[in-house]
Amino acid sequence: MTQRIDFQTDPSRYRHWRVDHDGEVAYLSMDVDEKGGLFDGYELKLNSYDLGVDIELADIVQRMRFEHPEVKVVVLRSGKEKVFCAGANIRMLGGATHAHKVNFCKFTNETRNSLEAAEADSGQKYIAAVKGACAGGGYELALACNHIMLTDDGASSVALPEVPLLAVLPGTGGLTRVTDKRKVRRDLADIFCSMEEGVKGKRALDWRLVDEIVPNAKFDEAVAARAKDFAAAAPKPAAEGIELGPIARRLGADGAISYSLVEVALDRDGRKATITVSGPDAAAPASVDELVAQGDRSYLLRLARELDDAILHLRFNELELGLLVFRSQGDPDAVLAQEAVLLANADHWLANEILAYWKRVLKRIDLTARSLVALVEHGGCFAGVLAEILWAVDRSYMMEGDFEGDNRPTARIKLSAANFGRYPMSNALTRLETRFLGEPEAVGKLKDKMGEDLDAAAAAALGLVTFTLDDIDWEDEVRIFMEERASFSPDAMTGMEANLRFAGPETMETRIFGRLTAWQNWIFQRPNAVGETGALQRYGSGVRGAYNMQRV
Amino acid sequence: MTQRIDFQTDPSRYRHWRVDHDGEVAYLSMDVDEKGGLFDGYELKLNSYDLGVDIELADIVQRMRFEHPEVKVVVLRSGKEKVFCAGANIRMLGGATHAHKVNFCKFTNETRNSLEAAEADSGQKYIAAVKGACAGGGYELALACNHIMLTDDGASSVALPEVPLLAVLPGTGGLTRVTDKRKVRRDLADIFCSMEEGVKGKRALDWRLVDEIVPNAKFDEAVAARAKDFAAAAPKPAAEGIELGPIARRLGADGAISYSLVEVALDRDGRKATITVSGPDAAAPASVDELVAQGDRSYLLRLARELDDAILHLRFNELELGLLVFRSQGDPDAVLAQEAVLLANADHWLANEILAYWKRVLKRIDLTARSLVALVEHGGCFAGVLAEILWAVDRSYMMEGDFEGDNRPTARIKLSAANFGRYPMSNALTRLETRFLGEPEAVGKLKDKMGEDLDAAAAAALGLVTFTLDDIDWEDEVRIFMEERASFSPDAMTGMEANLRFAGPETMETRIFGRLTAWQNWIFQRPNAVGETGALQRYGSGVRGAYNMQRV
């Protein structure tokens, strides 16, 4: 699995999904092409999925929000008879490297979360219309929808058979959503998660595993009626969407990538990638109408898409780069002006979508298992939404005072109102609230500084950056840090950062990415799952896994 | 490491700790005997610890509460010059099996939590008086104290060097307590946790790593004064303790164990242990004075100690028994009568201590990485505190109706007021609140049933048990379940149960046992830590670990 994985797609290239529109309701049909696997060595039978299937789904969810704001309800159903979805493809998992398994699970988790975010942030509700077997990752997909309808045909069931069948966990949020979203009683959850055959009909309803059961003859009709009910009750205003065209991306020598606003430079020997974000290349739209007219060319939307693509690319395709360095260059006031248009029109659908997309992109950065550092240099534009990057990273370095031969404007940070609530982390706190958990009064003080130029001395005094360094120390200190970081065990870094980044309260999201993912990663290392006689390797051979029975 | 590990000890046998009493203040000195390791192959240099050292500490914390209720402040200090504590012994960890490492970390975590519980539940506050190097598990021990004083001698420091030095995490609560108890700013936490040398003096104070720094010449004096201050401010009433004598324990053939109130029977082929708890063997004390006179012979204290010992024994010494089966036999009303004395006198120090001890024992059950099941049989006594076991386990089976040839009283469950708040889980909810997260009104309804005999039909209707089975089905159903459970991958069971058992809110405890522990367990499987060229194996060789630099 060494080919470059591309996260960009569009409807003309979909192989696994079909979207049909009926006014306020969209029907999303999963109809996986068996021969359409991203890699060789497996067939995507029974609507099982691999990363390629999920990349299309993520694209659909994203386009539904930007291109089809008129849609209030999305019905997720199967395009095949007798099977809803059999979950992640087991042969794919069995053949995948540990790193790919972990990255795959994280991306699919992020996509599942985006289904829930669509309702929470944009009023687009997902209904799972389950006919046929709905197992493992298939049921996890249904769990990510906010309403599950199951046909009562005596055969269709929901199931999480991973534990008995494969000796791994339902790791795409399954265990967490069963206990914390569906709030299934824990002994019933224990039974459900340790049976292969799943639960049907009334029992599925009684156990809270689904929201409705419907006689099979009336199923399609009932689903359509329910979708119309939900649509009628949704407050989402009607609007016409914008088109998300292809992003501008040019691959350079040695893995470098140039987007229109983002540059990615690699230093393979130093095991790091530097991501430089540019400030606006045009004036802010004068009105929300102009924003709509700019569409996917508008600065903050374009930047979000490019940054998102860069992060995903580095996660999957550049495994040995342990450190991501964030830089920015541009006019901080111009960044604030772009963001101000969105904030002033936050009740307009497109402004709302762009702000909500930034929330997701910033969470994607928080959840990236690489060491993250930001360099606040002269000429930089870490302002408003871009300043969030400074508190998403593990530490930051800021230039202080004049640097010889450097005529760029002195390094500064600027805060906006959006830093105080628009971009919460997975723990539901803002990055500033998380940062100042020990001195919450510091957040209040920062509110008085909105819009001010905060130079190194001010930023240090306010606790906004980790180090401020002058011309004499800058180069050496930054270099020494990066060299040291590159020498540490990548595993220890991943574990440490996963623990340090999310202080404070926990949410379903942090539980999925923290607790559930960590246990799954552990199991993905254990011989009982991935060893020669482990259940994942033996799946489909007719022979059960042979286990070392020691409990850990 | 196959010798039988015994968790029972007493002051006459301590090799590593010394306790000195000064009225309301006790001084607890760590002075580890280098040659006193629990296993061969390592020396406990620099006040490093292994499980044997921690078993003594757990015993001390327990006796401090029962034998020395007059103590309001415990000062934890080093008995050695120049070193406070160097943490868990690395050679011990390097040589230990995966299962022992994980079990060791869990037990030490439970002991650290017991330091915090001592203040929360009994008003016994622990102060860490740090002189000399305080590194890794040493600083984690200090973090578990609620006040950390550091001498400012230019050399003494606190450090978490695990990540850079050993490629593992500070897994005994270190990362979690840094972010969530000390609320250290996350970029400072990042620096602190990735430096070998630690932080001294004023910086340690500024970064919130310690509560006080004191000039070295005045250190002992300042510690004594602070201890007296805290003691003077503590509301704990003066009282004389009881003695905790040896527990009655007899090892039988084939691993069976008989205590006075607990029987442990093993079925190695079936990979299960059956733990049978007996009801009271004497009438409840008529008064709290009689309770004190009974001391460690009193029913609920004796039972808690025996059950605690049995659980720890099974965890460490019987790794292949994947299922723990809980049974009870006795008079449920007699159990309630014993508990009622404690509840009626909950403001009495001993009644309070016994109730608080049950809270810890029940948490120990929740956190035991084995499948747990309860059998509610005729003649059983799952009432009040013992009924908690029914909701600690993963599922329960209850006898319904008459069983041929069985003349014992019909199976029933009885609730007490204590089930509604006295024994919270690590997530800070009661087991009933956790169980009924999806229908909180069910808990309210149960309150009306306190003291009633709840037979199988009633218990099933109220959701208190998983299955009710009559004479025809009981034996087969229970057997089939146990056989199936024994066939599953132990790792998948551990991961599944760790996720399903703790729905609802998270606390520092659940984060330590869920998130931090899971990541550490993952790292404990990774070649970068435990492989031949991994950091744990190479520690002390003068050669750094050689890492696979792929990030996961």
Short mmCIF file of C-alpha atoms in Angstrom, two decimals, chain A residues 96-103 520-522 524-525, chain B residues 522 526 552:
data_model
loop_
_atom_site.label_atom_id
_atom_site.label_comp_id
_atom_site.label_asym_id
_atom_site.label_seq_id
_atom_site.Cartn_x
_atom_site.Cartn_y
_atom_site.Cartn_z
CA ALA A 96 -3.02 -3.38 5.77
CA THR A 97 -0.06 -2.09 7.75
CA HIS A 98 -0.64 -1.04 11.35
CA ALA A 99 -0.25 2.61 10.36
CA HIS A 100 -2.78 2.31 7.55
CA LYS A 101 -5.32 0.58 9.81
CA VAL A 102 -5.01 3.34 12.38
CA ASN A 103 -5.15 6.16 9.82
CA GLN A 520 -8.30 -0.55 19.17
CA ASN A 521 -4.73 0.44 18.37
CA TRP A 522 -3.55 -1.83 21.17
CA PHE A 524 -4.31 -3.99 16.31
CA GLN A 525 -0.87 -4.85 17.70
CA TRP B 522 -0.38 0.11 23.05
CA ARG B 526 5.40 -1.54 20.21
CA VAL B 552 1.01 5.92 13.70
#
